[in-house]
Short mmCIF file of C-alpha atoms in Angstrom, two decimals:
data_model
loop_
_atom_site.label_atom_id
_atom_site.label_comp_id
_atom_site.label_asym_id
_atom_site.label_seq_id
_atom_site.Cartn_x
_atom_site.Cartn_y
_atom_site.Cartn_z
CA MET A 21 39.28 55.54 192.49
CA MET A 22 41.84 55.41 189.51
CA ALA A 23 40.71 53.45 186.46
CA LYS A 24 43.11 51.55 184.35
CA ILE A 25 42.86 49.71 180.75
CA MET A 26 45.47 47.78 178.86
CA ILE A 27 45.70 47.49 175.08
CA GLN A 28 47.48 44.61 173.94
CA GLY A 29 47.66 42.99 170.65
CA THR A 30 48.04 39.76 168.49
CA GLY A 31 51.52 40.85 167.18
CA SER A 32 53.87 43.79 166.78
CA SER A 33 52.43 46.40 164.29
CA VAL A 34 48.61 45.94 164.71
CA GLY A 35 48.25 49.47 166.11
CA LYS A 36 48.65 49.14 169.76
CA SER A 37 50.28 52.16 170.06
CA ILE A 38 47.87 54.37 168.03
CA ILE A 39 44.77 53.10 169.77
CA VAL A 40 46.47 54.09 173.18
CA SER A 41 47.11 57.66 171.72
CA ALA A 42 43.55 57.93 170.53
CA LEU A 43 42.17 57.08 173.70
CA CYS A 44 44.59 59.21 175.91
CA ARG A 45 43.03 61.95 173.84
CA ILE A 46 39.23 61.27 174.04
CA PHE A 47 39.60 60.23 177.59
CA LYS A 48 41.53 63.79 178.13
CA GLN A 49 38.76 65.21 176.11
CA ASP A 50 36.24 64.01 178.43
CA GLY A 51 37.88 65.75 180.99
CA TYR A 52 40.00 63.08 182.83
CA SER A 53 43.19 63.31 184.11
CA VAL A 54 45.07 60.56 181.88
CA CYS A 55 48.56 59.15 181.53
CA PRO A 56 49.97 56.49 179.14
CA PHE A 57 52.62 53.68 180.41
CA LYS A 58 54.19 51.25 178.53
CA SER A 59 56.80 49.29 181.03
CA GLN A 60 59.07 47.70 178.40
CA ASN A 61 59.43 48.95 175.11
CA MET A 62 62.32 48.15 172.33
CA SER A 63 62.69 50.53 169.89
CA LEU A 64 65.39 52.55 168.45
CA ASN A 65 63.15 55.57 168.40
CA SER A 66 63.80 57.46 171.71
CA TYR A 67 63.40 60.70 173.08
CA ILE A 68 64.98 62.86 175.66
CA THR A 69 62.87 64.29 178.76
CA LEU A 70 63.18 67.83 179.95
CA ASP A 71 65.40 66.51 182.85
CA GLY A 72 67.50 64.60 180.23
CA LYS A 73 66.19 61.40 180.57
CA GLU A 74 65.92 58.72 177.84
CA MET A 75 62.19 56.88 176.70
CA GLY A 76 60.78 55.17 173.60
CA ARG A 77 58.86 57.55 170.73
CA ALA A 78 55.83 55.85 171.28
CA GLN A 79 54.57 56.80 174.80
CA VAL A 80 55.75 60.51 173.64
CA LEU A 81 53.30 60.99 171.49
CA GLN A 82 50.84 59.58 173.92
CA ALA A 83 51.88 61.92 176.60
CA TYR A 84 51.34 64.63 174.05
CA ALA A 85 48.06 63.23 173.12
CA ALA A 86 47.15 62.86 176.83
CA GLY A 87 48.43 66.64 177.18
CA LEU A 88 51.18 65.89 179.13
CA GLN A 89 54.83 66.54 179.20
CA PRO A 90 56.74 63.35 178.26
CA GLU A 91 58.10 61.73 181.69
CA ALA A 92 60.55 58.60 181.51
CA TYR A 93 58.39 56.95 184.00
CA MET A 94 55.89 56.32 180.98
CA ASN A 95 58.28 53.98 179.35
CA PRO A 96 60.47 52.52 182.68
CA ILE A 97 62.27 49.84 180.55
CA LEU A 98 63.47 50.68 177.11
CA LEU A 99 65.39 48.10 174.99
CA LYS A 100 67.69 49.48 172.24
CA PRO A 101 69.22 46.98 170.13
CA THR A 102 72.46 46.90 169.15
CA SER A 103 72.67 43.36 166.97
CA ASP A 104 70.33 40.71 166.43
CA LYS A 105 71.20 39.09 169.78
CA LYS A 106 72.47 42.45 172.28
CA CYS A 107 70.58 45.47 173.14
CA GLN A 108 71.17 48.20 175.29
CA ILE A 109 68.85 48.47 178.49
CA ILE A 110 67.69 51.84 179.72
CA VAL A 111 66.05 52.04 183.05
CA ASN A 112 64.30 54.94 184.34
CA GLY A 113 65.81 57.10 181.59
CA ARG A 114 69.22 55.98 182.00
CA VAL A 115 71.44 53.47 180.73
CA TYR A 116 71.70 50.41 182.89
CA GLY A 117 74.06 47.95 180.85
CA ASN A 118 74.32 46.23 177.30
CA SER A 119 73.11 42.36 177.72
CA THR A 120 72.36 39.24 175.40
CA ALA A 121 68.50 38.39 175.24
CA MET A 122 68.73 35.59 177.40
CA GLU A 123 70.69 38.06 179.67
CA TYR A 124 67.88 40.55 179.73
CA HIS A 125 65.27 37.60 179.79
CA ASN A 126 66.89 36.19 182.79
CA MET A 127 66.91 39.48 184.73
CA LYS A 128 63.23 40.93 184.08
CA LEU A 129 61.77 39.78 187.23
CA GLU A 130 64.16 41.94 189.08
CA PHE A 131 62.15 44.79 187.56
CA ARG A 132 58.68 43.94 188.99
CA ASP A 133 58.82 45.57 191.83
CA MET A 134 60.01 48.53 190.38
CA LEU A 135 57.17 48.70 187.88
CA ARG A 136 54.80 48.45 190.56
CA ASP A 137 56.39 51.08 192.67
CA HIS A 138 55.77 53.47 189.62
CA PHE A 139 52.48 52.51 188.87
CA LYS A 140 51.47 53.41 192.35
CA LYS A 141 52.73 56.70 192.11
CA MET A 142 50.77 57.47 188.92
CA GLU A 143 47.70 56.03 190.43
CA GLU A 144 48.07 59.07 192.93
CA SER A 145 48.38 61.51 190.06
CA PHE A 146 45.83 60.15 187.46
CA GLU A 147 42.51 59.07 187.13
CA ILE A 148 43.18 57.03 184.26
CA ILE A 149 45.98 55.17 182.99
CA VAL A 150 46.22 53.65 179.87
CA MET A 151 48.27 50.78 179.18
CA GLU A 152 50.25 48.93 176.46
CA GLY A 153 51.60 46.03 175.33
CA ALA A 154 54.49 44.61 173.45
CA GLY A 155 54.40 42.23 170.68
CA SER A 156 51.94 39.31 171.41
CA PRO A 157 50.70 38.43 174.62
CA ALA A 158 50.52 34.87 173.90
CA GLU A 159 54.38 34.28 173.44
CA ILE A 160 53.83 31.11 175.84
CA ASN A 161 57.87 30.66 176.01
CA LEU A 162 58.19 33.92 177.67
CA ARG A 163 55.31 33.82 179.84
CA ASP A 164 56.90 33.08 183.35
CA ARG A 165 59.33 35.90 182.81
CA ASP A 166 56.83 38.51 181.24
CA ILE A 167 56.74 42.21 182.61
CA VAL A 168 54.97 44.18 179.86
CA ASN A 169 51.66 41.95 178.83
CA MET A 170 49.68 39.87 180.97
CA GLY A 171 52.38 39.81 183.74
CA MET A 172 52.24 43.79 183.70
CA ALA A 173 48.44 43.19 183.63
CA GLU A 174 48.62 40.80 186.81
CA ILE A 175 50.56 43.13 188.77
CA VAL A 176 48.28 46.23 188.57
CA ASP A 177 45.45 44.35 188.09
CA ALA A 178 44.41 45.96 184.87
CA PRO A 179 41.44 44.60 182.33
CA VAL A 180 42.41 43.85 178.65
CA ILE A 181 41.54 44.73 175.50
CA LEU A 182 42.96 42.74 172.61
CA ALA A 183 43.49 44.80 169.18
CA GLY A 184 43.78 42.35 165.93
CA ASP A 185 45.01 44.20 162.33
CA ILE A 186 42.55 42.51 159.52
CA ASP A 187 44.85 44.29 157.11
CA LYS A 188 47.35 42.11 157.44
CA GLY A 189 45.02 39.16 157.07
CA GLY A 190 43.56 36.44 159.31
CA VAL A 191 42.76 38.74 162.01
CA PHE A 192 39.81 36.14 163.28
CA ALA A 193 42.40 33.37 163.68
CA SER A 194 44.79 35.49 165.28
CA LEU A 195 42.30 36.43 167.78
CA ALA A 196 40.97 33.45 168.81
CA GLY A 197 44.48 31.64 168.35
CA THR A 198 45.84 34.27 171.21
CA MET A 199 42.70 33.66 173.28
CA LEU A 200 43.24 29.95 172.97
CA LEU A 201 47.05 30.02 174.31
CA PHE A 202 45.66 32.11 177.53
CA ASP A 203 45.53 30.28 180.54
CA GLU A 204 42.13 30.46 182.08
CA GLU A 205 42.94 33.73 184.24
CA GLU A 206 44.11 35.61 181.65
CA LYS A 207 41.33 34.92 179.54
CA LYS A 208 39.14 36.29 182.06
CA ARG A 209 41.16 39.56 181.97
CA VAL A 210 40.26 40.19 178.49
CA LYS A 211 37.07 42.03 178.32
CA GLY A 212 36.75 43.02 174.71
CA THR A 213 38.41 43.03 171.17
CA ILE A 214 39.10 45.91 168.51
CA ILE A 215 39.37 44.97 164.85
CA ASN A 216 41.79 47.52 163.48
CA LYS A 217 42.67 48.90 159.93
CA PHE A 218 39.37 47.70 158.21
CA ARG A 219 38.88 48.57 154.64
CA GLY A 220 35.68 47.47 152.98
CA ASP A 221 31.59 47.37 153.88
CA ILE A 222 31.05 46.77 157.65
CA ASP A 223 28.05 44.55 156.81
CA ILE A 224 30.30 41.90 155.17
CA LEU A 225 32.19 41.45 158.37
CA LYS A 226 29.53 41.50 161.02
CA PRO A 227 28.65 37.63 160.59
CA GLY A 228 32.00 36.99 161.27
CA LEU A 229 31.91 39.18 164.15
CA ASN A 230 29.48 37.21 165.74
CA MET A 231 31.03 34.10 164.91
CA LEU A 232 34.47 35.24 166.68
CA GLU A 233 32.43 36.42 170.04
CA ASP A 234 30.69 32.95 169.92
CA ILE A 235 33.87 31.07 169.95
CA ILE A 236 36.02 33.56 172.36
CA LYS A 237 33.36 34.40 174.49
CA VAL A 238 34.31 37.93 174.13
CA PRO A 239 32.33 41.17 172.59
CA CYS A 240 34.12 42.89 170.08
CA ILE A 241 33.78 46.82 170.65
CA GLY A 242 34.57 48.06 167.81
CA VAL A 243 35.93 47.99 164.19
CA ILE A 244 38.34 50.80 163.50
CA PRO A 245 38.88 52.10 159.64
CA TYR A 246 42.05 52.23 158.10
CA PHE A 247 43.13 55.54 157.82
CA ASN A 248 46.09 57.72 157.13
CA LEU A 249 47.46 60.28 159.69
CA ALA A 250 50.97 62.01 159.34
CA LEU A 251 51.46 60.60 163.49
CA GLU A 252 54.32 58.48 164.41
CA ASP A 253 53.25 54.64 165.01
CA GLU A 254 54.86 51.66 166.67
CA ASP A 255 58.89 50.61 164.97
CA GLY A 256 57.46 47.72 162.98
CA ALA A 257 54.35 49.90 161.48
CA VAL A 258 56.28 52.25 159.73
CA GLU A 259 56.38 51.81 155.83
CA PHE A 260 60.33 52.79 154.58
CA ASN A 261 58.73 54.77 151.26
CA ARG A 262 60.87 54.27 148.06
CA LYS A 263 59.78 55.92 145.92
CA VAL A 264 59.30 59.79 144.97
CA THR A 265 55.50 60.94 145.00
CA ALA A 266 56.21 65.10 145.31
CA PRO A 267 58.51 67.34 143.70
CA ILE A 268 61.29 67.70 146.06
CA ASP A 269 62.80 64.09 146.62
CA ILE A 270 64.55 63.51 149.84
CA ALA A 271 66.48 60.54 150.04
CA VAL A 272 67.19 58.64 153.10
CA ILE A 273 69.88 56.05 153.62
CA LYS A 274 68.14 53.59 155.48
CA LEU A 275 70.96 52.46 157.46
CA PRO A 276 70.84 48.60 158.98
CA HIS A 277 70.34 50.02 162.37
CA ILE A 278 68.91 53.45 161.76
CA SER A 279 67.45 55.00 164.98
CA ASN A 280 65.20 58.24 165.78
CA PHE A 281 63.86 58.13 161.88
CA THR A 282 60.86 60.45 163.41
CA ASP A 283 63.48 62.98 162.96
CA LEU A 284 62.07 63.18 159.53
CA ASP A 285 58.75 63.39 160.22
CA ALA A 286 58.19 67.45 160.10
CA LEU A 287 59.82 67.04 156.42
CA LYS A 288 57.14 64.70 155.64
CA SER A 289 54.41 67.14 156.99
CA GLU A 290 55.56 69.50 153.92
CA GLU A 291 53.14 69.13 151.10
CA ASP A 292 56.05 69.40 148.14
CA VAL A 293 58.39 66.88 149.79
CA SER A 294 58.69 63.60 149.24
CA VAL A 295 60.97 61.49 151.65
CA ARG A 296 61.80 57.88 150.38
CA PHE A 297 64.51 55.33 152.06
CA ILE A 298 67.28 53.69 149.75
CA THR A 299 69.42 51.03 150.63
CA SER A 300 71.56 50.01 147.40
CA VAL A 301 73.05 52.25 144.67
CA GLU A 302 70.45 51.29 142.18
CA GLU A 303 67.52 53.07 144.11
CA PHE A 304 70.04 56.66 144.59
CA GLY A 305 68.88 58.57 141.76
CA ASN A 306 69.06 61.96 141.98
CA PRO A 307 67.67 63.63 145.17
CA ASP A 308 67.48 67.32 146.06
CA LEU A 309 68.94 66.11 149.59
CA LEU A 310 70.22 63.27 151.03
CA ILE A 311 70.16 62.54 154.58
CA ILE A 312 72.10 60.40 156.73
CA PRO A 313 70.17 59.68 159.88
CA GLY A 314 71.18 58.31 163.58
CA SER A 315 72.34 54.80 164.00
CA LYS A 316 72.76 52.43 167.17
CA ASN A 317 75.71 51.01 165.50
CA THR A 318 77.40 53.85 163.37
CA ILE A 319 80.66 52.03 162.51
CA GLU A 320 78.73 48.75 161.38
CA ASP A 321 76.33 50.92 159.28
CA LEU A 322 79.11 52.71 157.59
CA ILE A 323 81.56 49.74 156.52
CA LYS A 324 77.88 48.15 155.26
CA ILE A 325 77.24 51.19 153.01
CA ARG A 326 81.02 51.45 152.20
CA LYS A 327 80.54 47.77 150.78
CA CYS A 328 77.63 48.16 148.89
CA GLY A 329 78.86 51.05 146.89
CA LEU A 330 76.28 53.50 148.48
CA GLU A 331 79.77 55.70 149.97
CA ALA A 332 80.93 56.42 146.66
CA CYS A 333 77.40 57.33 145.64
CA ILE A 334 77.40 59.66 148.63
CA LYS A 335 80.82 61.12 148.18
CA LYS A 336 80.36 61.86 144.05
CA TYR A 337 76.85 63.47 144.97
CA SER A 338 78.32 65.75 147.59
CA GLU A 339 80.32 67.66 145.04
CA SER A 340 76.90 69.18 143.93
CA GLY A 341 74.03 67.98 146.09
CA ILE A 342 72.99 69.10 149.72
CA VAL A 343 74.01 66.29 152.44
CA ILE A 344 72.46 66.57 155.78
CA GLY A 345 73.92 64.13 158.73
CA VAL A 346 71.87 63.59 161.99
CA CYS A 347 74.03 62.23 165.09
CA GLY A 348 75.29 58.94 164.01
CA GLY A 349 75.15 60.10 160.28
CA TYR A 350 76.72 63.37 161.34
CA GLN A 351 80.18 60.80 162.32
CA ILE A 352 80.09 59.01 159.21
CA LEU A 353 80.60 61.97 157.38
CA GLY A 354 83.70 63.11 159.12
CA LYS A 355 87.49 61.74 158.96
CA THR A 356 87.84 58.95 161.46
CA ILE A 357 85.49 57.30 164.14
CA SER A 358 87.36 55.91 167.04
CA ASP A 359 86.14 53.31 169.81
CA PRO A 360 88.87 52.69 172.17
CA TYR A 361 86.46 51.65 174.84
CA LYS A 362 84.88 49.18 172.76
CA THR A 363 81.49 50.81 172.80
CA GLU A 364 80.20 49.41 169.40
CA THR A 365 82.74 47.36 168.06
CA ASP A 366 86.30 45.58 168.85
CA MET A 367 87.64 47.78 165.45
CA GLY A 368 89.34 50.63 167.35
CA GLU A 369 88.99 53.19 164.35
CA VAL A 370 87.55 53.29 160.93
CA GLU A 371 87.66 55.78 158.64
CA GLY A 372 85.11 58.18 157.75
CA MET A 373 83.87 59.53 154.59
CA ASP A 374 86.32 62.34 154.63
CA LEU A 375 83.39 64.79 153.70
CA LEU A 376 83.77 67.04 157.07
CA ASP A 377 86.67 67.98 158.65
CA ILE A 378 85.69 66.44 162.16
CA GLU A 379 87.09 63.28 164.21
CA THR A 380 84.90 61.28 166.41
CA VAL A 381 85.87 59.48 169.17
CA PHE A 382 83.39 56.90 171.38
CA GLU A 383 83.46 57.90 175.31
CA LYS A 384 81.96 55.84 177.99
CA GLU A 385 79.42 57.55 178.75
CA LYS A 386 75.90 58.62 176.71
CA VAL A 387 75.19 62.05 176.29
CA THR A 388 71.16 62.90 176.96
CA THR A 389 70.01 66.48 176.67
CA ARG A 390 67.01 68.42 175.48
CA ILE A 391 68.82 71.68 173.91
CA LYS A 392 68.18 74.55 172.33
CA ALA A 393 70.44 76.23 169.59
CA ILE A 394 70.90 78.92 167.12
CA SER A 395 73.27 78.83 163.87
CA ASN A 396 76.69 79.82 164.36
CA ILE A 397 76.91 81.46 160.76
CA ASP A 398 74.26 83.79 159.35
CA PHE A 399 72.09 81.50 156.42
CA PRO A 400 71.16 83.18 153.13
CA PHE A 401 67.17 82.84 154.26
CA ILE A 402 64.54 83.19 151.25
CA LYS A 403 61.51 86.18 152.40
CA GLY A 404 58.22 86.19 151.10
CA ASN A 405 59.14 88.52 148.48
CA GLY A 406 61.89 86.36 147.02
CA SER A 407 64.82 88.45 148.19
CA LEU A 408 67.37 87.17 150.67
CA GLU A 409 68.40 88.07 154.04
CA ARG A 410 71.38 86.91 155.98
CA ARG A 411 70.77 85.61 159.55
CA LYS A 412 71.10 83.12 162.32
CA LEU A 413 68.63 80.37 162.80
CA ASP A 414 66.76 78.97 165.52
CA VAL A 415 66.38 75.41 166.35
CA TYR A 416 66.17 73.22 168.88
CA GLY A 417 65.81 69.38 169.71
CA TYR A 418 67.82 67.08 171.83
CA GLU A 419 70.91 65.20 171.78
CA ILE A 420 71.43 61.10 172.16
CA HIS A 421 75.13 59.81 171.46
CA MET A 422 78.34 58.56 172.87
CA GLY A 423 80.65 60.11 170.66
CA ILE A 424 82.75 63.39 170.89
CA CYS A 425 83.79 65.23 167.63
CA LYS A 426 86.94 67.61 167.25
CA TYR A 427 87.30 70.16 164.48
CA GLY A 428 89.77 70.48 161.70
CA GLU A 429 90.91 73.09 159.92
CA ASN A 430 87.97 73.03 157.03
CA ALA A 431 85.30 72.55 159.30
CA LYS A 432 82.98 75.22 160.75
CA PRO A 433 80.58 74.49 163.76
CA LEU A 434 77.16 74.59 162.08
CA PHE A 435 75.09 75.44 165.62
CA ARG A 436 76.15 76.98 169.02
CA PHE A 437 74.18 75.66 172.09
CA THR A 438 72.24 78.38 174.03
CA GLU A 439 70.49 75.96 176.51
CA LYS A 440 71.01 72.62 177.79
CA ASN A 441 68.01 70.52 180.00
CA GLY A 442 67.00 74.19 180.86
CA GLU A 443 70.92 75.82 181.78
CA LYS A 444 72.24 78.71 179.84
CA VAL A 445 75.45 77.29 178.03
CA ASN A 446 77.59 78.49 174.89
CA ILE A 447 78.87 75.31 173.23
CA GLU A 448 79.39 74.45 169.53
CA ASP A 449 77.64 71.74 168.12
CA GLY A 450 77.80 70.17 164.21
CA ALA A 451 80.02 71.00 161.51
CA VAL A 452 79.24 72.46 157.94
CA ASN A 453 81.88 72.44 155.07
CA THR A 454 83.53 75.32 153.45
CA ARG A 455 80.99 75.22 150.54
CA GLN A 456 78.09 74.99 152.93
CA ASN A 457 76.58 71.85 151.11
CA VAL A 458 77.79 69.45 153.62
CA PHE A 459 76.08 69.63 157.26
CA GLY A 460 76.02 67.62 160.08
CA THR A 461 74.78 67.78 164.02
CA TYR A 462 73.85 65.97 167.01
CA ILE A 463 70.55 67.58 167.35
CA HIS A 464 67.59 64.85 166.86
CA GLY A 465 64.45 66.67 165.72
CA VAL A 466 66.48 68.93 163.93
CA PHE A 467 63.85 69.55 161.26
CA ASP A 468 61.11 70.24 163.76
CA ALA A 469 62.35 73.74 164.32
CA ILE A 470 60.94 76.01 161.48
CA ASP A 471 64.05 78.34 160.82
CA PHE A 472 66.48 74.94 159.59
CA ARG A 473 63.72 73.27 157.78
CA GLU A 474 62.26 76.13 155.71
CA TYR A 475 66.03 77.24 154.78
CA ILE A 476 66.92 73.75 153.47
CA LEU A 477 63.59 73.66 151.26
CA ASN A 478 63.61 77.29 150.18
CA LYS A 479 67.07 76.54 149.04
CA ILE A 480 65.97 73.58 147.27
CA ARG A 481 62.87 75.27 145.69
CA GLN A 482 64.65 77.91 144.43
CA ASN A 483 67.20 75.60 143.02
CA LYS A 484 64.12 74.18 141.05
CA GLY A 485 62.11 77.14 140.20
CA LEU A 486 59.53 76.22 142.35
CA SER A 487 57.63 78.97 144.77
CA TYR A 488 58.55 80.01 147.79
CA LYS A 489 56.71 78.58 150.69
CA LYS A 490 55.97 79.01 154.56
CA SER A 491 56.58 75.95 156.76
CA LYS A 492 54.30 75.34 159.34
CA VAL A 493 54.90 74.89 162.96
CA TYR A 494 55.02 71.15 163.19
CA GLU A 495 53.43 71.17 166.91
CA ASP A 496 50.53 72.39 165.75
CA LEU A 497 50.10 70.07 163.01
CA ARG A 498 50.73 67.20 165.23
CA GLU A 499 48.02 68.62 167.24
CA GLY A 500 45.71 68.64 164.94
CA GLU A 501 46.29 64.98 163.88
CA ILE A 502 45.71 63.94 167.18
CA GLU A 503 42.54 65.45 167.69
CA LYS A 504 41.60 63.90 163.81
CA LEU A 505 42.53 60.41 165.60
CA ALA A 506 40.63 60.47 168.15
CA GLY A 507 37.77 61.36 166.26
CA ILE A 508 38.03 58.70 164.18
CA VAL A 509 38.38 56.24 167.02
CA ARG A 510 35.65 57.83 169.14
CA LYS A 511 33.35 57.44 166.23
CA ASN A 512 34.29 53.55 165.78
CA LEU A 513 34.73 52.22 169.05
CA ASP A 514 32.12 51.81 172.21
CA ILE A 515 33.72 54.04 174.20
CA ASP A 516 31.07 53.93 176.90
CA LYS A 517 31.70 50.14 177.24
CA ILE A 518 35.69 51.10 177.46
CA TYR A 519 34.69 53.55 180.73
CA ALA A 520 32.32 50.24 182.46
CA ILE A 521 35.26 48.37 181.57
CA MET A 522 37.25 50.72 183.61
CA SER A 523 34.37 50.49 185.93
CA VAL A 524 34.13 54.67 185.49
CA ASN A 525 30.91 55.87 185.73
CA ARG A 526 30.08 58.74 183.58
#
């Protein structure tokens, strides 16, 4: 019989995603075929699967923890906010449409049968499914149309474990208050609680755990300590560091609609690298590298950084510094951005920063592909002995964009796609200026590959008189961190109790 468990939380950013990742790896270690599932995710961090479908990044990490390739059925509905009240809806990996919050709220029940069918197919393929809720399950104004928390648990009859974040403060009140707002059937589904992100002496906490159990009549199955691992977390849990903490200072423009900032995780994994996010001229400083990341609303973000003075700082910095734009950031670096179909705004066309000789036009259809590529030019690559060799760089990643770029005379393509969604191609991507210090590309995850990351960082190290370093394979680093995560969670949760909740006899 297939088993299932659902991790819900008292609110956003309490650690649901990372707990699901840990359980996926623990069950895999114990010999079970396991799969993550989150029916609806709201995130601007998305990923493209091998078959060109779009899904939330949190379920990607969970898939890796389960030993699986990420698939869109693990996150059938992805909501990508485009403004405070509107979002793009991705269903089964494809764009379904754009809607206001109220329009989506009214259509949610249309997806119940689809979600039920997805789950039935998963039951045929896996022994355990670890489900994740979203935000808080006690949003009583949304209860009648819920398809991601208790509504989803009801659809598939899943037991629930409720997690709370003690680091925020008020964890006992948040757990008790959440239980108070459940109806009687929902309360019956909750089989245990988890206290997450604990710092201090567990003996001081124990009396509170006992009192909480008396109040809500639900046992605590573990207290997970606060830890720092190089793993991506829920969007709301990400801390946008603003300080320089290592010899190499990488500054990232924190765009109002910043997306796919997981592109920076591989850079963060380098021991001598500091990645900080800036939103004002005062924070700019003198970085060794400036990155303009992806955006869900490129035109509006360009206008906002123009108005606050950051554009002028970036243009001045580009006279001597290294600038890299990824996806929306790449488009921002060009001469113009046109939106004839009003994909993002009603403005029609805006001027870009004119740091790359390209022009962008937004199309009606979104490009979503997995790619392999090689640099279009030979880069001076620093070898271990300090000597230089010129060679092409191998990269890989994925595309998520609606813009098509046209090259001017002073822009050379940066990369050449050799493979898209498994098919051989020969397509130009990105651009580099004549001085080779301003780069742009549509490739998300471009820093995950060793070649480009090592080239850029060693160029900086050489400029600063620092020692050459060989970069490590990012996927190997991630795998090691997942193993550490599983070890921490296994040590601090009653895993046997979780198996019992799922009715799994070991």
